[in-house]
Every structure is written in structure tokens, then in C-alpha cells.
Short mmCIF file of C-alpha atoms and ligand atoms in Angstrom, two decimals:
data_model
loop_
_atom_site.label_atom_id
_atom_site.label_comp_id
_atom_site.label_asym_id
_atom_site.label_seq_id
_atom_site.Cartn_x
_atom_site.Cartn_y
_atom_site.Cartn_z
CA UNK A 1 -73.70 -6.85 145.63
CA UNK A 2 -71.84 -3.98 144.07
CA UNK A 3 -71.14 -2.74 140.83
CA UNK A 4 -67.26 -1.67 141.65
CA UNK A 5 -67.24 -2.91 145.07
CA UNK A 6 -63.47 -1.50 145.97
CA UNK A 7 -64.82 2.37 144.88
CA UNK A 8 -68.20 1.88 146.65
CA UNK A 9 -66.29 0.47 150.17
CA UNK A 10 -63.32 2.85 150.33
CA UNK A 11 -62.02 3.48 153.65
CA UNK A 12 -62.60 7.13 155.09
CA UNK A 13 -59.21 8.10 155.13
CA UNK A 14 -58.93 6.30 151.14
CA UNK A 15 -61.56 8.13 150.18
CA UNK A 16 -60.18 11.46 151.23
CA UNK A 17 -57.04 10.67 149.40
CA UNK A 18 -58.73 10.48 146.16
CA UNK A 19 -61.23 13.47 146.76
CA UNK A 20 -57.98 15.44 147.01
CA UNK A 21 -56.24 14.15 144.02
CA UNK A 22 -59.41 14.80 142.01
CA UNK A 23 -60.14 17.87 143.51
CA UNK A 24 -56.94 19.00 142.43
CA UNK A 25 -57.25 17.62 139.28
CA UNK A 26 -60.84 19.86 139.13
CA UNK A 27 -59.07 22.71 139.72
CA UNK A 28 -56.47 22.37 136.70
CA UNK A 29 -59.44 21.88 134.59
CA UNK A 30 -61.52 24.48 135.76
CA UNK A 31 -58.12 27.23 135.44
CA UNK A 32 -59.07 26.86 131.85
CA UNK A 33 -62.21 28.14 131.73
CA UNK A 34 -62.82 31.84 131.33
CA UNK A 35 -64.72 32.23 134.62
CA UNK A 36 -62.81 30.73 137.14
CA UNK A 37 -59.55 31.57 135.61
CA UNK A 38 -60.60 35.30 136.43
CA UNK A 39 -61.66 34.17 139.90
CA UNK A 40 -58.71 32.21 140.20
CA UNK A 41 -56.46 34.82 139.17
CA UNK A 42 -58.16 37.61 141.54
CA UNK A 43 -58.33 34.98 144.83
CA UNK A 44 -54.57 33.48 143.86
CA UNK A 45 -55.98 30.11 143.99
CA UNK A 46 -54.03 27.37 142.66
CA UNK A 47 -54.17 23.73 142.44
CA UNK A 48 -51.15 23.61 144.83
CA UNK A 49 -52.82 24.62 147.54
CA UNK A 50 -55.28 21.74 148.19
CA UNK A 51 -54.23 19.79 150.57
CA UNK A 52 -57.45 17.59 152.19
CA UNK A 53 -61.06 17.73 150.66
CA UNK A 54 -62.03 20.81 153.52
CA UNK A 55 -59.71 23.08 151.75
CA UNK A 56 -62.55 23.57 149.38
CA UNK A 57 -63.81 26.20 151.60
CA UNK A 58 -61.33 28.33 150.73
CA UNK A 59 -62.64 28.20 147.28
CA UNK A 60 -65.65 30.52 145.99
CA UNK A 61 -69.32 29.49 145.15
CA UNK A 62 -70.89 29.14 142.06
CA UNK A 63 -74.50 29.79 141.52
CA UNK A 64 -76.73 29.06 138.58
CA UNK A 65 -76.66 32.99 138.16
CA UNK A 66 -72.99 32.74 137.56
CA UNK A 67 -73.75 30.45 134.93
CA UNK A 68 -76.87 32.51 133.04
CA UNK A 69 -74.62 35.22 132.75
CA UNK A 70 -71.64 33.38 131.25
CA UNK A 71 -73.40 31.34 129.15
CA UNK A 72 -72.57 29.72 126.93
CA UNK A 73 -68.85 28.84 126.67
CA UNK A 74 -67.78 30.44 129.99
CA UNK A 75 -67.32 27.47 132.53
CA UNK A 76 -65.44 25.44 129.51
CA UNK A 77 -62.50 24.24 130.73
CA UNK A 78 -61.92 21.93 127.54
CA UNK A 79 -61.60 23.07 123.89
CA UNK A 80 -65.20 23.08 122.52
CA UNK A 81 -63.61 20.57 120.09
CA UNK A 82 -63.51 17.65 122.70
CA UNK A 83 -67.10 18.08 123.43
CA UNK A 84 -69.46 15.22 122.23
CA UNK A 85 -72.61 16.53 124.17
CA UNK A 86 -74.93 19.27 125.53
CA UNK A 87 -77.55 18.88 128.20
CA UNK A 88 -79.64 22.15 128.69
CA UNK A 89 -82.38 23.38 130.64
CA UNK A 90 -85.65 24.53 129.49
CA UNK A 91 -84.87 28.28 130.13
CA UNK A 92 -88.10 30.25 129.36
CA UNK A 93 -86.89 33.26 131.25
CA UNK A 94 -83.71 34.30 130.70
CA UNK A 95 -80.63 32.39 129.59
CA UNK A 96 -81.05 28.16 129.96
CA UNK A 97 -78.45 26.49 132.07
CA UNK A 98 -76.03 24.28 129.19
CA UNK A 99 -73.84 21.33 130.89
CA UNK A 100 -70.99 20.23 128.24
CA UNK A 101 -69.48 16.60 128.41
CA UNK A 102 -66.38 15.30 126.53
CA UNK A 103 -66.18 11.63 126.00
CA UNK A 104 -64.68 11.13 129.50
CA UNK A 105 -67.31 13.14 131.04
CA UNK A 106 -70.41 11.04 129.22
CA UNK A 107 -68.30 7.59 130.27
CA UNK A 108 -67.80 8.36 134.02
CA UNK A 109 -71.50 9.67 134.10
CA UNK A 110 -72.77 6.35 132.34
CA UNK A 111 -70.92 4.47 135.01
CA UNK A 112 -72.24 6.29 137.89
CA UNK A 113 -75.71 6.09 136.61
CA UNK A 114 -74.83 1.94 136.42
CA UNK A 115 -73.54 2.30 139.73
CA UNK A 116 -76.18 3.77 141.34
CA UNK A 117 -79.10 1.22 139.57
CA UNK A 118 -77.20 -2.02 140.67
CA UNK A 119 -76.44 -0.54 143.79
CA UNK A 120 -81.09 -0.38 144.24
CA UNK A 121 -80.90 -4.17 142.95
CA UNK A 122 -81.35 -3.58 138.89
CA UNK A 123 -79.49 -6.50 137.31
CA UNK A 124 -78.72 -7.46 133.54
CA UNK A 125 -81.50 -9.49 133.47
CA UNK A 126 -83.91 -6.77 133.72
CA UNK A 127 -86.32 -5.02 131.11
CA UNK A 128 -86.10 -1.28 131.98
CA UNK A 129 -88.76 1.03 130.71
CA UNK A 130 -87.83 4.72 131.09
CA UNK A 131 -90.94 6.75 130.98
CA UNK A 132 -88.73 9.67 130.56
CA UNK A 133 -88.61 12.86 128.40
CA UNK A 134 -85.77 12.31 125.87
CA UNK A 135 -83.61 15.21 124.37
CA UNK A 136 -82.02 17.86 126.42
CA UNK A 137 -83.82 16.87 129.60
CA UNK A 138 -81.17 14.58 131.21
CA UNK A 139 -83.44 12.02 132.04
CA UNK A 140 -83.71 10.31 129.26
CA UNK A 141 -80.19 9.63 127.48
CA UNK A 142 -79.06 9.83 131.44
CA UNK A 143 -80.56 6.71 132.57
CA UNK A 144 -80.44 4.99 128.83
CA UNK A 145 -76.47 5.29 129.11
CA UNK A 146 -76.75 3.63 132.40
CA UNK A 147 -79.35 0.86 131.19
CA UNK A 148 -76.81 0.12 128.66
CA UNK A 149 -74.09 -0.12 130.44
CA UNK A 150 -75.36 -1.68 133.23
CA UNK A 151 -76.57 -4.33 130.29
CA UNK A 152 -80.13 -4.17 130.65
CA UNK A 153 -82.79 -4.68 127.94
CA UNK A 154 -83.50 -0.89 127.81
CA UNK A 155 -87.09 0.52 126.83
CA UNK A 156 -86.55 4.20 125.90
CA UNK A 157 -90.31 4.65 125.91
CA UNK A 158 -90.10 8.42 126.29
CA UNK A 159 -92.65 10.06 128.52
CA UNK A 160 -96.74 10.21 128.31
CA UNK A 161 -99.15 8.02 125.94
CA UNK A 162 -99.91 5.99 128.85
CA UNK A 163 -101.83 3.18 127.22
CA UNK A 164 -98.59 3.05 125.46
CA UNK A 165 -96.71 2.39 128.52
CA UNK A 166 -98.99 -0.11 129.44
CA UNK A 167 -98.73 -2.07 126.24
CA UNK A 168 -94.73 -1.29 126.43
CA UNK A 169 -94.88 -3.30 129.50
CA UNK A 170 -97.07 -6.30 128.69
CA UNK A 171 -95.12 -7.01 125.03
CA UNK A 172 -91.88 -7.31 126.49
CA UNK A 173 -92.27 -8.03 129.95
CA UNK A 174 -91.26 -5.22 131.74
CA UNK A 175 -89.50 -5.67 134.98
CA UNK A 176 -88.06 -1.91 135.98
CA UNK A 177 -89.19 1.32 135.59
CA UNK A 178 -88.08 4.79 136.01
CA UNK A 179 -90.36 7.76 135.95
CA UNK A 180 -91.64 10.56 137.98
CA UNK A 181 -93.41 9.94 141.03
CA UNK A 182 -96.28 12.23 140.18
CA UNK A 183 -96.54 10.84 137.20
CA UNK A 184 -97.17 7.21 138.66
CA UNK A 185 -100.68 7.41 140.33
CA UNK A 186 -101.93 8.72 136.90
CA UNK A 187 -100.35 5.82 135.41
CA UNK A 188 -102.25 3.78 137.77
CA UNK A 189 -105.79 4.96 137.06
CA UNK A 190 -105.02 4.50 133.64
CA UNK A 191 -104.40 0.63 134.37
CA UNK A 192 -107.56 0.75 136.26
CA UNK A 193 -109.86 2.06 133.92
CA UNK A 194 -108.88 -0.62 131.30
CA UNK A 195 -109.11 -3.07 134.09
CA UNK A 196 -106.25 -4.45 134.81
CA UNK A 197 -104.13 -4.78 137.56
CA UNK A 198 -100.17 -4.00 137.94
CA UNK A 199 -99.96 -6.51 140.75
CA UNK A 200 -101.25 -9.20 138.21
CA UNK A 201 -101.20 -8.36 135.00
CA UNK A 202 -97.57 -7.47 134.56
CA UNK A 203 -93.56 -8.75 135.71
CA UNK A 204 -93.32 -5.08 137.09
CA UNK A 205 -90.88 -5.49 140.43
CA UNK A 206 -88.38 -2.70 141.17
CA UNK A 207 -89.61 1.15 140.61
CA UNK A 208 -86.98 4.35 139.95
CA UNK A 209 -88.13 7.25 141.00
CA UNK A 210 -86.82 11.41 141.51
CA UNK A 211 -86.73 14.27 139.72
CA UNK A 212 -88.39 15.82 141.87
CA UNK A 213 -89.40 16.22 145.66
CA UNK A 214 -91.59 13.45 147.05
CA UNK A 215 -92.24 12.01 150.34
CA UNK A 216 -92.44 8.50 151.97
CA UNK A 217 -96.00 8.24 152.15
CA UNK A 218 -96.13 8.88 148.25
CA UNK A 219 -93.24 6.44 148.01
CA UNK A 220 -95.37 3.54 149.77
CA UNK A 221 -98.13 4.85 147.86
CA UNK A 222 -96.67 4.12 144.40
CA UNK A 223 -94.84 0.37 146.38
CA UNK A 224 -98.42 -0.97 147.28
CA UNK A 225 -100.06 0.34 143.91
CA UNK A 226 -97.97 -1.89 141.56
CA UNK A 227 -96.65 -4.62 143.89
CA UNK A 228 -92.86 -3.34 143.41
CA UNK A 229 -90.17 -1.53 145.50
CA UNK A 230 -89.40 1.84 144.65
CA UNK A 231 -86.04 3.70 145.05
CA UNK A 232 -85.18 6.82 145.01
CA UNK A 233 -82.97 8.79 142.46
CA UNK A 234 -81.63 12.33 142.89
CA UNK A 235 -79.72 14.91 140.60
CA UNK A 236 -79.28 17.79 139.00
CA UNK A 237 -78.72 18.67 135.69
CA UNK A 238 -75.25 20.88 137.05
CA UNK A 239 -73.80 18.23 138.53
CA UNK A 240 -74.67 15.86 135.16
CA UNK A 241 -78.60 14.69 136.32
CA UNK A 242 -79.55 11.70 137.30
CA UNK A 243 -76.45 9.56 139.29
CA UNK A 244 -75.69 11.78 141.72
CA UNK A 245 -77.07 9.92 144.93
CA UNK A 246 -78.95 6.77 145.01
CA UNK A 247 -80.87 4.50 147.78
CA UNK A 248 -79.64 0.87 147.97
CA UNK A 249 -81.80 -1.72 148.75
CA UNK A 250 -81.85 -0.62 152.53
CA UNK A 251 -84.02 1.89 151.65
CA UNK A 252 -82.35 4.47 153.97
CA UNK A 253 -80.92 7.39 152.48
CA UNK A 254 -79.20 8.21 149.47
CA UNK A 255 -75.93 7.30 148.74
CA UNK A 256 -74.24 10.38 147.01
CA UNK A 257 -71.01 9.02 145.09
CA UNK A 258 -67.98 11.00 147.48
CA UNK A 259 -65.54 9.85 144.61
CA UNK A 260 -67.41 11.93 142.09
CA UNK A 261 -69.04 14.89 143.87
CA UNK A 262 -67.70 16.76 147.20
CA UNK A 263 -70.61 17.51 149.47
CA UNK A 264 -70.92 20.24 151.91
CA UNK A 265 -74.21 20.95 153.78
CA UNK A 266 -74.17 24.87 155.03
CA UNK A 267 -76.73 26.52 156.86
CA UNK A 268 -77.88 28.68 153.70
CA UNK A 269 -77.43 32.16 155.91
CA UNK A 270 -74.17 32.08 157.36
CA UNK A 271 -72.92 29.45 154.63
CA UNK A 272 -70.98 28.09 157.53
CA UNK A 273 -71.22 23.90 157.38
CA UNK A 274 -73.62 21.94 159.95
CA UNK A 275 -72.76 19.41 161.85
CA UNK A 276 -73.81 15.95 160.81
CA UNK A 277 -77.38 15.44 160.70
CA UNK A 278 -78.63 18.95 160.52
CA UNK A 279 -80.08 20.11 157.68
CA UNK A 280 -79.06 23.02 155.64
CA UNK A 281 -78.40 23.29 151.51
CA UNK A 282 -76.78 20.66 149.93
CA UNK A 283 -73.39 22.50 147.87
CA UNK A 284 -71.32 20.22 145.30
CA UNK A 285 -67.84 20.36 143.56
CA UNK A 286 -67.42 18.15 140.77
CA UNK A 287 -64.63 15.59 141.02
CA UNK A 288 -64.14 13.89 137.95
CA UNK A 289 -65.77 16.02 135.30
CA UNK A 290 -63.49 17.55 132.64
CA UNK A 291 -65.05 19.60 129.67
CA UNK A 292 -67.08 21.74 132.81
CA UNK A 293 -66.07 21.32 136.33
CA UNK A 294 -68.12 23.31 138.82
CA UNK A 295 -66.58 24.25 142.31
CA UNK A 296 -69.07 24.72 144.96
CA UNK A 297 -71.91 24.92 143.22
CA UNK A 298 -75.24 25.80 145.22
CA UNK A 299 -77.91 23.60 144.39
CA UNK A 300 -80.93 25.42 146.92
CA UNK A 301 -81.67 22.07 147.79
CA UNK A 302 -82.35 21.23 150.99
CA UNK A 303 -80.70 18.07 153.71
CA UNK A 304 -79.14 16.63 155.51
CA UNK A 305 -76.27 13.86 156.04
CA UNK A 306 -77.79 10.81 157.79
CA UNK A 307 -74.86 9.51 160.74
CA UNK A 308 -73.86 6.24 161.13
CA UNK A 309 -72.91 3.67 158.79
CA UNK A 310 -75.52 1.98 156.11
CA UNK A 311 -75.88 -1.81 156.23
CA UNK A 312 -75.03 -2.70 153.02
CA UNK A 313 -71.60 -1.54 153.79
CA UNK A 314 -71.06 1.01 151.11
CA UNK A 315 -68.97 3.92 152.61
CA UNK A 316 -70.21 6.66 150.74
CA UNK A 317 -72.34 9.67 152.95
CA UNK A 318 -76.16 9.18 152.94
CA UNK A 319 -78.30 12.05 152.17
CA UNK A 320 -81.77 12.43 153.41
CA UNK A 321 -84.87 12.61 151.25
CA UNK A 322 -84.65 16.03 149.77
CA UNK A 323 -87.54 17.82 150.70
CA UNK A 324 -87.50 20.72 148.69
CA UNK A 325 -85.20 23.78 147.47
CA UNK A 326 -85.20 26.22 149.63
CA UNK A 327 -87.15 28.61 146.59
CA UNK A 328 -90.12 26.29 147.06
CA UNK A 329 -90.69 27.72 150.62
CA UNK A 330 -93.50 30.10 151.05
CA UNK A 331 -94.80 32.20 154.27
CA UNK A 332 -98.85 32.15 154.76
CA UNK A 333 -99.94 33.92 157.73
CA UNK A 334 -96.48 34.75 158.99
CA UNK A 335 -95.83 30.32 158.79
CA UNK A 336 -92.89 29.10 156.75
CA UNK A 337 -94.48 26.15 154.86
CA UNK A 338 -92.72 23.74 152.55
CA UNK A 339 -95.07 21.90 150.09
CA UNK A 340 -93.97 18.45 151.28
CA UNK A 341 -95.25 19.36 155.18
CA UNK A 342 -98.94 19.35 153.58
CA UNK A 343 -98.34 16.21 150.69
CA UNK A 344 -97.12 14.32 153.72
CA UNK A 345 -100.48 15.25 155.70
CA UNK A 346 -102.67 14.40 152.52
CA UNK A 347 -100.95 11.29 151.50
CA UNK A 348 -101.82 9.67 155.05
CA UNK A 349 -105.34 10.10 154.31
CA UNK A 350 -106.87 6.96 153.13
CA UNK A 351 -109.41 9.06 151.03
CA UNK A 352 -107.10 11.08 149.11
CA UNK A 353 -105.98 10.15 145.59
CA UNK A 354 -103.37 10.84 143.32
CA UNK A 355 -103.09 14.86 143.23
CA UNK A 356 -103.31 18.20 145.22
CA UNK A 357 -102.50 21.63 144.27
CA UNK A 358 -101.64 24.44 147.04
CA UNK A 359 -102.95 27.99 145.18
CA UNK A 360 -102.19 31.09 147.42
CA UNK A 361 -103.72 34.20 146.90
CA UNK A 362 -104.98 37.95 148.13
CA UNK A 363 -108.64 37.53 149.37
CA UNK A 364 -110.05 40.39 150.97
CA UNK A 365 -106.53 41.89 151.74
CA UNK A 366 -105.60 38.84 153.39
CA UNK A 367 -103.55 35.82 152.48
CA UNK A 368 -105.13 32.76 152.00
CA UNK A 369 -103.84 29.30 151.23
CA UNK A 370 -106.38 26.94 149.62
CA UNK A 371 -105.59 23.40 148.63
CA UNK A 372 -107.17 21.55 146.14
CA UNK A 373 -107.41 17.99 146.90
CA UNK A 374 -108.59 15.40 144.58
CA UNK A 375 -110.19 12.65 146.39
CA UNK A 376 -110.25 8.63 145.81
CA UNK A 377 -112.27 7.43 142.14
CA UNK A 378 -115.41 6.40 143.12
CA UNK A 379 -115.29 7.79 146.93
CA UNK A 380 -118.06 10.35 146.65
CA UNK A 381 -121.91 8.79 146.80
CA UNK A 382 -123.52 11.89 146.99
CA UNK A 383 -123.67 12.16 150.38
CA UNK A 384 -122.74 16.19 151.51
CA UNK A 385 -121.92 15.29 155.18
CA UNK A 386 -119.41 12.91 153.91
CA UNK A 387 -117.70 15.76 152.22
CA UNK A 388 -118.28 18.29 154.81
CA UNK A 389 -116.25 15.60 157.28
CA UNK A 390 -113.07 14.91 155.53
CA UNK A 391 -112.90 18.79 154.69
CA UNK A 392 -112.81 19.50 158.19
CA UNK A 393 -110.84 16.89 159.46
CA UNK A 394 -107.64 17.76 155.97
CA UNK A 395 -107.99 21.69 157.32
CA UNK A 396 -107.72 20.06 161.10
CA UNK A 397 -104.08 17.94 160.24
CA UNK A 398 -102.90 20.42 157.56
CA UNK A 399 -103.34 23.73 160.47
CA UNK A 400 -101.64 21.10 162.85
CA UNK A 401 -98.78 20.47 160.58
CA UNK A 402 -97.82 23.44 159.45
CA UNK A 403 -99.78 26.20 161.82
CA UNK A 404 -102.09 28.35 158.97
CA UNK A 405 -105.49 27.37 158.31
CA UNK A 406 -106.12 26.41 155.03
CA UNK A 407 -109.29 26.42 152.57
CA UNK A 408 -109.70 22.79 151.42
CA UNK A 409 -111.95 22.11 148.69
CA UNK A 410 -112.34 18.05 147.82
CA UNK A 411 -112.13 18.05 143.86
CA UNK A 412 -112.79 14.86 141.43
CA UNK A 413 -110.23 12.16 140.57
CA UNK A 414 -108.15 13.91 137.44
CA UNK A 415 -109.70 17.47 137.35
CA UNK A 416 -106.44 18.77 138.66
CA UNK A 417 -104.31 19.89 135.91
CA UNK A 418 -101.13 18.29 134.80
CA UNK A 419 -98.08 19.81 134.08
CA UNK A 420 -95.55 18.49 131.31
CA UNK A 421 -92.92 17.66 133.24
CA UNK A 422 -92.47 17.73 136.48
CA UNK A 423 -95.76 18.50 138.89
CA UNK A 424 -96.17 22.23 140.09
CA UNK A 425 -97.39 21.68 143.69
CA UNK A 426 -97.75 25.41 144.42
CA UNK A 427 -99.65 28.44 142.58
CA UNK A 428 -98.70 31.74 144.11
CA UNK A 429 -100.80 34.75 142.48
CA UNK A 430 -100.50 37.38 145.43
CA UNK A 431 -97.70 38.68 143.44
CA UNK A 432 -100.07 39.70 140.24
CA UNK A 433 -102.40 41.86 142.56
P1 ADP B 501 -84.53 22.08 137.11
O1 ADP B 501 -83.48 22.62 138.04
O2 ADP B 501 -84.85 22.94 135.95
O3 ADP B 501 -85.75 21.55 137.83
P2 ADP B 501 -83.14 19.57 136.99
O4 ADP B 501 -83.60 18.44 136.19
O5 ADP B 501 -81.71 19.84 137.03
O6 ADP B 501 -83.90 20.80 136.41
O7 ADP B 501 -83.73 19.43 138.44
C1 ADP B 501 -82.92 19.19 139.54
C2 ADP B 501 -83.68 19.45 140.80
O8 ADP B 501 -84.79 18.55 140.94
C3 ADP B 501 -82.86 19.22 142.03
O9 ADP B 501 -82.04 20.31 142.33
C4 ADP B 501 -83.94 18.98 143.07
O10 ADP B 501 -84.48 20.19 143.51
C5 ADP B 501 -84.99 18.23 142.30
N1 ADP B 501 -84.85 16.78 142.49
C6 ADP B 501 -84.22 15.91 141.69
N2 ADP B 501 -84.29 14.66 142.19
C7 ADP B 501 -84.97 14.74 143.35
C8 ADP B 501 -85.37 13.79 144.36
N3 ADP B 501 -85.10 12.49 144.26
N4 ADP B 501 -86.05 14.26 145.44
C9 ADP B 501 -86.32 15.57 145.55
N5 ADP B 501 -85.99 16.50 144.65
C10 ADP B 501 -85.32 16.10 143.55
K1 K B 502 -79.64 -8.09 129.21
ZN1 ZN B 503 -76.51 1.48 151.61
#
């Protein structure tokens, strides 16, 4: 039932006890490091001083601004000797974001990756395929650490070729898979044009799936596609990547490991923390990283702790399906809109297939928001009316949902364009005019 069942059941009050010794810990650490040894230093903080995890909020923020303009070496709070590894983001404007991991760091993150995959029912008898990019994206060697140590057969099948992936599968009898959700209906067509059938024609049974924002609809989507369950993984390369919450197999919410991260949810204006159940922007400190701790870090990521207790009896908080950053918001028409409102409309149309693209632009001095939609393979017979109908009735539910009339234009299975990585759901060129 759980990987280190005493960690995963702590008692509140238990719990709290180690956040504090670890958060003091973090602290010592982080003294080292150029950056918050100058904050430190100006604010008089001092490991001392902690006394229960809410003392963090006499602590400062760190943003990922703070950590573009001290890059590289500047949150190092071990000497650059110790490190064994580098995790970096893409960066094409402006400095990248670099995480640095000493052999502790890469150990405890391995564990919490194995953690979290028992804790969605992946066993040692498994064959896990991670359709994942390999390299600095933290992905790849993020879950393959876990895979290993959990003791799974691991597949490090990298990301695209997807006849590949197919063939991956039926050789060795895959059972798991991680990948990105957008990536999966894609993957599905694929096994439909060479006509086969996931349900049939492979052991698939348990999916991993996160990186990026997704909704339940999709989820069930990508469930009834390929006959499996599908859980959902969230992190961020800051706070290591992948392992930083986790669904069990109740499917409800995200367990985000208290004994390794301190969560705080604050209303992103007044950064004053909401009560229980609100939503507001997820910020994390670190509790058991050494070469780079980072004290409230704010990851723009939107909320919110789920009350009560969860059913499989692990203590640790629940976090609700993230459903965006709160940089992926735009305003149309004076309407705040978040691109999950409109996936969830499209997703619960029957007709719709695998991808949609929101494109906002200036049109006659006006904003308009038009959403590409490509419909189901084989759902268009030529018949206008047909197309005239479920146009009206996706600009109908997406004006209900989220109160600005869109312009919907029904495009063909696969003419939407992919992106690399992770899907771009939203265009905005009013800014170039
Ligand atoms: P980048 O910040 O460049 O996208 P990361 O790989 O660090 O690179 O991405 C982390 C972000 O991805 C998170 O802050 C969050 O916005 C998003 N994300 C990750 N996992 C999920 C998930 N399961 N659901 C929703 N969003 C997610
Ligand atoms: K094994
Ligand atoms: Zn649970």
C-alpha cells in the first residue's frame, strides 16, 4: 500500500515536527548561498528563529526573476564541488533557470519520484515506458531515477517517433506509461491508422500523466482511449520536477509530499494565505534539498488545498488539479478566461477530437477570440449544415462558460500544429499590432 508507509501516515502534529527541523535545516543551507546570505543578513534572519512551519512567513519570496538574475552560482548553498547534476530550462529569452543537485539531493528526489508512482499503484512488476524528452528537461532522468528505484523494467523511450512507441510497447509488453497528456490523443490516432487497438492489442494498464495543465474530461478521454487509469503528476523544475505531488489510486487530488516541500496557498494580490479550499497560488520552500534550497518560491500556479482526509489514509495535503499559472490568464472583451474553462467545454463534446488552439487577435479595432477546433477523424460527410450546427452550438457553451463570444472554426483531425514539448493552447498577437 505504501512505499514508506510511516513518512506517508505521519500524524499532523509529527509532521510539523519534522517540517521544522528541516526547515531549519533549509535555512543553514541556504545562509551559504550568495543570495540569501545577503537577504539573510539585511532581514537578520537566522535559523534560530524557526520555531513551527508558519514562521516561514516571516521569511522573503523568491521568484524565478531572482533566479535569472543570479544565475548561475547564486542560490548555491553547497561547494560547486559536491554537485553531481544540473537540470536547466530551455531559456530562449533571457537567462535559463539551472537547478543543482548533490548526491543527497538526486537520492531524496529519486525516492520521492518512487514514492509518488507506488503511491498511483506502479509496482516492480511493471514495464514503464517514458515517452519523455531526455537531457536537461527533468522529465526524463526524473522519472527514470524513480523507475529504477522503484525497480521497474524501465523503457527510456525518449519522446516522439510514435510508431516507435508503439513497437516499444508490443516487444516488451508494456504495462505503464508516462507522457504528456496532449501528446496522448496523437498517440492514439497513430494506433488507429495502423489499425490496431490499445484496448487489445497491448498489456497497457496504468497511465502517468502532467507536465502540464489538463482537465478531467481530457483525463477520461485518454482512460477510455487505451483501456487504462491515468494519474496525475505535478512539478516543477524549481522545486526538482516531477515528484512533487501525486494522485493515489483514489483519484482525488494530489498528494504534495509535506516532508519535502512546505506549501502555502496566498491569494496572489495581498500574498496573505487562504483558508482551506480557496484557491490562490501555490508557494513552496524546499525541505530537504541541500546543494540549492529555495525559500518561498512562487510558482504562478494556481489551487487549492482539498479539506478533509483522503481514503487511502496518507496524511499528506491534497492539491487540486492545477488549472493553470496565473500568466496563462487572458482578458477578451473585458472576461478573465483561463484556457482550461474552454478545453473543459470542448472536451465534453462528443464530436471534438484530440486538439484546439485559442488565437486572439485585433480585428477591426476589436478583440476577438477565435478557437480552432479540430473535429473527430472521419466525422465530416460533406454535409455543410452539419458543420454550421456544432459551430453554433461550441460558440453557444464556450460564451456560456466563460461570457465572450468566440469565432469557432471546425478544422480537420491533425491540421493543428504541434509544438515540441509541451502544447501551446493560446496564440495572443494583439500585442504585434
Ligand atoms: P516550465 O516552467 O519552463 O514550463 P517546468 O517543466 O518546470 O518548465 O514546468 C512546470 C510547470 O508546468 C508548473 O509550474 C505547472 O505550471 C505546469 N505543470 C506541471 N505539471 C502539471 C500538472 N500535472 N497539471 C497542470 N500543470 C502542470
Ligand atoms: K522489475
Ligand atoms: Zn490518497
Amino acid at each position: 500500500m505504501y512505499w514508506e508507509k510511516q513518512l506517508e501516515t505521519l500524524a499532523h502534529d509529527e509532521l510539523k515536527k519534522l517540517q521544522t527541523e528541516r526547515l531549519k535545516e533549509t535555512l543553514t543551507y541556504a545562509a551559504r548561498s550568495p543570495f540569501y546570505k545577503q537577504v539573510f543578513q539585511q532581514k537578520g534572519i537566522r535559523p534560530e528563529l524557526i520555531k513551527q512551519p508558519d514562521d516561514i512567513r516571516r521569511l522573503p519570496y523568491t521568484t524565478k526573476q531572482h533566479l535569472r538574475e543570479n544565475f548561475p552560482y547564486g542560490f548555491l548553498g553547497a561547494p560547486k564541488q559536491e554537485l553531481i547534476r544540473l537540470h536547466s530550462s530551455s531559456g530562449t529569452t533571457g537567462n535559463p533557470t539551472v537547478i543543482f543537485h548533490n548526491r543527497h539531493d538526486i537520492a531524496s528526489w529519486a525516492n520521492l519520484m518512487a514514492r509518488s508512482l507506488y503511491c498511483a499503484g506502479v509496482r516492480d512488476t511493471d514495464v514503464f515506458q517514458n515517452i519523455c524528452g531526455y537531457g536537461l528537461f527533468t522529465g526524463g532522468l526524473g522519472f527514470q531515477y524513480g523507475i529504477e528505484r522503484l525497480g521497474c523494467l524501465s523503457i527510456p523511450a525518449g519522446a516522439g517517433n510514435s510508431l516507435r512507441q508503439i513497437k516499444l510497447m508490443q516487444d516488451y509488453g508494456t504495462t505503464v506509461v508516462h507522457a504528456i497528456p496532449s501528446y496522448l490523443g496523437r498517440l492514439y490516432e497513430i494506433f488507429q491508422a495502423e489499425g490496431l487497438d490499445p484496448r487489445k492489442d497491448t498489456d497497457l494498464r496504468l497511465f502517468v500523466i502532467g507536465a502540464e495543465p489538463h482537465t478531467e474530461e481530457q483525463r477520461q478521454r485518454i482512460e477510455e482511449m487505451f483501456g487504462v487509469k491515468a494519474y496525475n503528476s505535478f512539478g516543477l523544475s524549481e522545486m526538482n520536477g516531477p515528484g512533487v505531488a501525486f494522485e493515489c489510486t483514489e483519484q482525488a487530488g494530489l498528494h504534495i509530499w509535506e516532508d519535502s516541500y512546505l506549501v502555502e496557498i496566498l491569494n496572489p494580490d495581498t500574498l496573505e494565505p487562504v483558508p482551506d479550499g480557496e484557491v490562490g497560488e501555490l508557494v513552496l520552500t524546499t525541505l530537504d534539498r541541500q546543494a540549492m534550497p529555495l525559500i518561498r518560491y512562487r510558482t504562478r500556479d494556481l489551487t487549492r488545498i482539498i479539506p478533509g482526509t483522503c481514503a487511502c489514509g496518507r496524511t499528506h495535503a491534497r492539491l487540486d488539479r492545477i488549472t493553470g499559472r496565473s500568466d496563462d490568464m487572458f482578458i477578451i472583451k473585458g472576461c478573465n478566461v483561463f484556457p482550461m474553462q474552454i478545453e473543459g467545454v470542448l472536451l465534453k463534446i462528443p464530436e471534438v477530437g484530440a486538439d484546439y488552439l485559442i488565437t486572439l487577435e485585433q480585428r477591426n479595432g476589436a478583440d476577438e477570440m477565435i478557437v480552432d477546433v479540430e473535429v473527430k477523424k472521419d466525422w465530416f460527410n460533406g454535409d455543410i449544415t452539419r458543420l454550421d450546427r456544432l459551430t453554433r452550438k461550441i460558440t453557444q457553451q464556450i460564451r456560456d462558460e466563460v461570457l465572450a463570444k468566440p469565432i469557432v472554426r471546425l478544422v480537420e483531425p491533425g491540421s493543428i500544429p504541434k509544438s515540441e514539448g509541451k502544447a501551446v493552447r493560446v496564440k495572443d498577437n494583439r500585442t504585434l499590432n
